[in-house]
Amino acid sequence: MKFLFIVQGEGRGHMSQAIALEKILQQNGHEVCKVLVGKSEVKDIPLYVKENLNAPVETFRTPYFIKDNQNRGLHIGKTILHNLLNCKTYFKSIAKINEEVKIHKPDAIFNFYELLCGLYFMWYSPKNLKHICMAHQFFLEHPSFHFPHNSHKDQFF
């Protein structure tokens, strides 16, 4: 099979998962035709990503979180405003995903927790294209996972 990876590039976890999965797929005779990494305008993707992936890597702009003044938490208001003001850029990114799908004609897309990939599937509704979304955040839904004590606000968000 031929796969297109779309990776949320804010944290290293998603990119590391993509590197690991590409190796597993290639060892089993499959192809990863391209890796699209969503990134903010303030951070570049780490060099180890391009060094450890065999498929070509390309970036696109995606929504991201803005940290508070202490750089310890999220500033929700600024995050929402910033991303709303940049919607036009994000629409172009979704169109770029569509172009890459047309060019490469993958059998399936692995989405490593990238919001714009989900929006691509919602708006373009590609026929006969499988969409597999994976991320460590989905563990929060597992029945064995227990939130730490005093984390009611975190659970709400």
Tab-separated table of C-alpha atoms in Angstrom:
chain	number	residue	atom	x	y	z
A	1	MET	CA	0.000	0.000	0.000
A	2	LYS	CA	0.955	3.620	-0.445
A	3	PHE	CA	0.546	5.986	2.511
A	4	LEU	CA	0.595	9.749	2.987
A	5	PHE	CA	1.479	10.927	6.494
A	6	ILE	CA	0.078	14.176	7.874
A	7	VAL	CA	1.737	15.069	11.161
A	8	GLN	CA	0.995	17.690	13.799
A	9	GLY	CA	4.393	19.285	14.286
A	10	GLU	CA	4.057	21.173	17.574
A	11	GLY	CA	5.282	18.369	19.785
A	12	ARG	CA	8.005	15.833	19.163
A	13	GLY	CA	5.779	12.868	20.038
A	14	HIS	CA	3.733	12.906	16.838
A	15	MET	CA	6.824	13.224	14.657
A	16	SER	CA	8.560	10.398	16.509
A	17	GLN	CA	5.492	8.192	16.002
A	18	ALA	CA	5.591	8.956	12.264
A	19	ILE	CA	9.274	7.975	12.064
A	20	ALA	CA	8.602	4.687	13.867
A	21	LEU	CA	5.553	3.830	11.751
A	22	GLU	CA	7.336	4.604	8.484
A	23	LYS	CA	10.049	2.077	9.394
A	24	ILE	CA	7.463	-0.587	10.254
A	25	LEU	CA	5.518	0.003	7.037
A	26	GLN	CA	8.644	-0.079	4.861
A	27	GLN	CA	9.874	-3.277	6.524
A	28	ASN	CA	6.577	-4.828	5.467
A	29	GLY	CA	6.825	-3.723	1.828
A	30	HIS	CA	4.673	-0.587	1.961
A	31	GLU	CA	5.526	2.912	0.770
A	32	VAL	CA	5.209	6.274	2.496
A	33	CYS	CA	5.061	8.659	-0.478
A	34	LYS	CA	5.233	11.936	1.457
A	35	VAL	CA	5.146	13.380	4.960
A	36	LEU	CA	3.326	16.674	5.448
A	37	VAL	CA	4.087	18.352	8.766
A	38	GLY	CA	1.879	21.117	10.121
A	39	LYS	CA	3.901	23.821	11.835
A	40	SER	CA	3.545	27.289	13.270
A	41	GLU	CA	5.381	30.341	11.999
A	42	VAL	CA	7.439	30.472	15.190
A	43	LYS	CA	8.923	26.951	15.267
A	44	ASP	CA	10.747	24.846	12.733
A	45	ILE	CA	10.510	21.088	12.752
A	46	PRO	CA	13.513	19.417	14.387
A	47	LEU	CA	16.333	18.300	12.107
A	48	TYR	CA	16.067	14.695	13.321
A	49	VAL	CA	12.689	14.403	11.588
A	50	LYS	CA	14.067	14.954	8.088
A	51	GLU	CA	17.150	12.881	8.897
A	52	ASN	CA	15.116	9.856	10.010
A	53	LEU	CA	12.313	9.817	7.453
A	54	ASN	CA	12.884	8.294	4.028
A	55	ALA	CA	9.868	9.949	2.411
A	56	PRO	CA	10.078	13.582	1.305
A	57	VAL	CA	9.031	15.997	4.062
A	58	GLU	CA	7.158	19.227	3.430
A	59	THR	CA	5.614	21.663	5.889
A	60	PHE	CA	2.431	23.689	5.897
A	61	ARG	CA	1.022	26.271	8.300
A	62	THR	CA	-1.404	25.004	10.903
A	63	PRO	CA	-3.166	26.412	13.976
A	64	TYR	CA	-1.175	26.294	17.192
A	65	PHE	CA	-1.355	27.169	20.861
A	66	ILE	CA	0.034	30.426	22.211
A	67	LYS	CA	1.745	30.073	25.574
A	68	ASP	CA	1.164	32.369	28.536
A	69	ASN	CA	3.727	34.963	29.669
A	70	GLN	CA	5.480	32.452	31.944
A	71	ASN	CA	5.707	29.961	29.033
A	72	ARG	CA	4.155	27.323	31.300
A	73	GLY	CA	0.539	27.188	30.177
A	74	LEU	CA	-1.739	28.132	27.326
A	75	HIS	CA	-3.241	31.526	26.695
A	76	ILE	CA	-6.666	30.443	25.426
A	77	GLY	CA	-7.949	33.882	24.345
A	78	LYS	CA	-4.842	34.788	22.347
A	79	THR	CA	-4.764	31.305	20.814
A	80	ILE	CA	-8.347	31.553	19.559
A	81	LEU	CA	-7.918	35.111	18.237
A	82	HIS	CA	-4.609	34.391	16.510
A	83	ASN	CA	-5.914	31.278	14.785
A	84	LEU	CA	-9.158	32.959	13.690
A	85	LEU	CA	-7.150	35.815	12.148
A	86	ASN	CA	-5.076	33.270	10.204
A	87	CYS	CA	-7.964	31.201	8.821
A	88	LYS	CA	-7.129	32.146	5.219
A	89	THR	CA	-3.650	30.652	5.625
A	90	TYR	CA	-5.112	27.468	7.090
A	91	PHE	CA	-7.607	27.145	4.207
A	92	LYS	CA	-4.608	27.264	1.856
A	93	SER	CA	-2.973	24.517	3.886
A	94	ILE	CA	-6.061	22.323	3.531
A	95	ALA	CA	-6.001	22.960	-0.244
A	96	LYS	CA	-2.321	21.927	-0.224
A	97	ILE	CA	-3.268	18.640	1.444
A	98	ASN	CA	-5.850	18.114	-1.296
A	99	GLU	CA	-3.230	18.755	-3.998
A	100	GLU	CA	-0.823	16.262	-2.419
A	101	VAL	CA	-3.583	13.638	-2.334
A	102	LYS	CA	-4.289	14.242	-6.041
A	103	ILE	CA	-0.578	14.009	-6.923
A	104	HIS	CA	0.320	10.924	-4.865
A	105	LYS	CA	-2.989	9.037	-4.863
A	106	PRO	CA	-2.338	7.251	-1.561
A	107	ASP	CA	-4.350	4.230	-0.460
A	108	ALA	CA	-4.623	5.709	3.024
A	109	ILE	CA	-3.624	8.714	5.078
A	110	PHE	CA	-2.162	8.382	8.539
A	111	ASN	CA	-3.096	11.479	10.503
A	112	PHE	CA	-0.861	12.058	13.509
A	113	TYR	CA	-3.267	14.353	15.351
A	114	GLU	CA	-3.243	17.184	12.791
A	115	LEU	CA	-6.459	19.228	12.952
A	116	LEU	CA	-6.298	20.362	9.321
A	117	CYS	CA	-6.203	16.764	8.106
A	118	GLY	CA	-9.519	16.147	9.843
A	119	LEU	CA	-10.948	19.298	8.274
A	120	TYR	CA	-9.652	18.144	4.866
A	121	PHE	CA	-11.664	14.917	5.176
A	122	MET	CA	-14.710	16.823	6.389
A	123	TRP	CA	-14.695	19.347	3.524
A	124	TYR	CA	-13.377	17.316	0.599
A	125	SER	CA	-14.895	13.923	1.532
A	126	PRO	CA	-12.469	11.940	-0.644
A	127	LYS	CA	-13.994	8.678	-1.875
A	128	ASN	CA	-12.194	5.388	-1.237
A	129	LEU	CA	-9.438	7.005	0.826
A	130	LYS	CA	-8.886	5.482	4.250
A	131	HIS	CA	-8.117	7.815	7.141
A	132	ILE	CA	-6.290	6.444	10.154
A	133	CYS	CA	-5.809	8.899	13.004
A	134	MET	CA	-3.342	8.076	15.712
A	135	ALA	CA	-1.999	9.995	18.663
A	136	HIS	CA	-0.976	9.362	22.208
A	137	GLN	CA	-3.716	11.776	23.349
A	138	PHE	CA	-6.309	9.132	22.483
A	139	PHE	CA	-5.127	7.227	25.546
A	140	LEU	CA	-7.209	9.716	27.546
A	141	GLU	CA	-10.277	7.853	26.224
A	142	HIS	CA	-9.012	4.446	27.416
A	143	PRO	CA	-11.004	3.014	30.345
A	144	SER	CA	-7.793	2.243	32.264
A	145	PHE	CA	-6.588	5.849	32.151
A	146	HIS	CA	-7.144	7.868	35.329
A	147	PHE	CA	-6.624	11.616	35.506
A	148	PRO	CA	-4.417	12.856	38.347
A	149	HIS	CA	-6.122	14.218	41.444
A	150	ASN	CA	-7.128	17.928	41.321
A	151	SER	CA	-7.156	18.053	37.526
A	152	HIS	CA	-10.804	18.995	37.016
A	153	LYS	CA	-9.952	22.013	34.844
A	154	ASP	CA	-7.654	19.907	32.648
A	155	GLN	CA	-10.350	17.235	32.273
A	156	PHE	CA	-12.885	19.892	31.240
A	157	PHE	CA	-10.634	21.252	28.472
